[in-house]
Amino acid sequence: MQFEEAVRKRRMVRNFTDESVSDQDLKKILELALHAPSAGFSQGWAYVVVRDENQRKQVGKVQGETEGYVQSGFGNFISKAPVDIIACTSEQVYHRRYQEKDKIKEDGTEIDWPTPYWFFDIGAASMIMLLAAVDLGYSAVFTGVFDPQGMRKLLSIPEEYHPVGVISIGRRAKDKKSPSLKRGRQPLEHVVHYESW
Ligand SMILES: Cc1cc2nc3c(=O)[nH]c(=O)nc-3n(C[C@H](O)[C@H](O)[C@H](O)COP(=O)(O)O)c2cc1C
């Protein structure tokens, strides 16, 4: 598949068949995520891959699947997907990296973080996984983790790591579209400013 086709085809799919994701494809998706850019090459990301059916149900529970997505007609797509990848990031990894010799300021302090790069980087890596899934013929959806402590507890994620979202991957089944899509995609001229704003 060409890059443009994968980008245009990708959308958050919220229903999956029972078909599994092969070990080889899953490994490829995860390996490609390692190619995401990261500030100072900090690579403060970590992933928990959940394939076990019971454990997926628990992940769905932490994500509030029943009272949230099932209630609003989307179904139990997080626990139904054959693979859930919990994408985590560690702010501490970035602080440690930016205290290294080539990054620390002359006065011995860390940079004044203009943006929390640890969130930027896990976003970039997540995007690669979403696109890689499409490229391999699967579909995927990213759901935000609203109970990070609950997710940490369920999956024994160290306190230092923040579970940002769950990337659920599988073969697409007929799904309900998000009402958010009614907003429509912004036209180029609304978001792009040439030479100055
Ligand atoms: C940071 C982020 C958080 C999101 N959180 C959720 C979520 O918790 N639940 C959900 O169903 N979709 C979630 N989405 C999906 C968006 O609703 C979706 O990307 C948007 O409506 C555009 O649709 P599309 O990705 O299918 O083009 C999230 C997307 C992003 C980038």
Tab-separated table of C-alpha atoms and ligand atoms in Angstrom, residues 10-12 14 69 77 141-144 146 178 180-181 185, ligand 1:
chain	number	residue	atom	x	y	z
A	10	ARG	CA	-7.037	5.231	8.196
A	11	ARG	CA	-9.895	6.009	10.488
A	12	MET	CA	-10.777	4.957	13.994
A	14	ARG	CA	-14.827	0.722	16.623
A	69	TYR	CA	-18.996	2.690	24.529
A	77	PHE	CA	-14.709	-2.955	20.705
A	141	VAL	CA	-8.704	2.671	17.176
A	142	PHE	CA	-7.048	4.809	19.826
A	143	THR	CA	-8.950	5.375	23.055
A	144	GLY	CA	-7.651	7.622	25.782
A	146	PHE	CA	-9.033	8.073	31.744
A	178	SER	CA	-18.320	8.657	15.872
A	180	SER	CA	-17.593	13.807	16.289
A	181	LEU	CA	-17.127	13.227	12.561
A	185	ARG	CA	-12.540	17.873	8.308
B	1	LIG	C1	-5.495	11.866	21.518
B	1	LIG	C2	-6.739	11.177	21.009
B	1	LIG	C3	-7.643	10.679	21.921
B	1	LIG	C4	-8.783	10.018	21.464
B	1	LIG	N1	-9.609	9.440	22.380
B	1	LIG	C5	-10.646	8.704	21.951
B	1	LIG	C6	-11.432	8.000	22.892
B	1	LIG	O1	-11.168	8.034	24.107
B	1	LIG	N2	-12.466	7.272	22.425
B	1	LIG	C7	-12.748	7.181	21.095
B	1	LIG	O2	-13.690	6.472	20.738
B	1	LIG	N3	-12.005	7.837	20.180
B	1	LIG	C8	-10.964	8.584	20.569
B	1	LIG	N4	-10.187	9.240	19.656
B	1	LIG	C9	-10.536	9.172	18.220
B	1	LIG	C10	-11.098	10.469	17.668
B	1	LIG	O3	-12.423	10.609	18.067
B	1	LIG	C11	-10.963	10.431	16.151
B	1	LIG	O4	-9.612	10.361	15.797
B	1	LIG	C12	-11.589	11.648	15.473
B	1	LIG	O5	-12.974	11.682	15.701
B	1	LIG	C13	-11.352	11.644	13.973
B	1	LIG	O6	-11.804	10.432	13.426
B	1	LIG	P1	-10.857	9.478	12.573
B	1	LIG	O7	-9.624	9.211	13.385
B	1	LIG	O8	-11.686	8.234	12.346
B	1	LIG	O9	-10.512	10.186	11.309
B	1	LIG	C14	-9.037	9.901	20.081
B	1	LIG	C15	-8.120	10.416	19.182
B	1	LIG	C16	-6.977	11.030	19.635
B	1	LIG	C17	-5.975	11.530	18.626
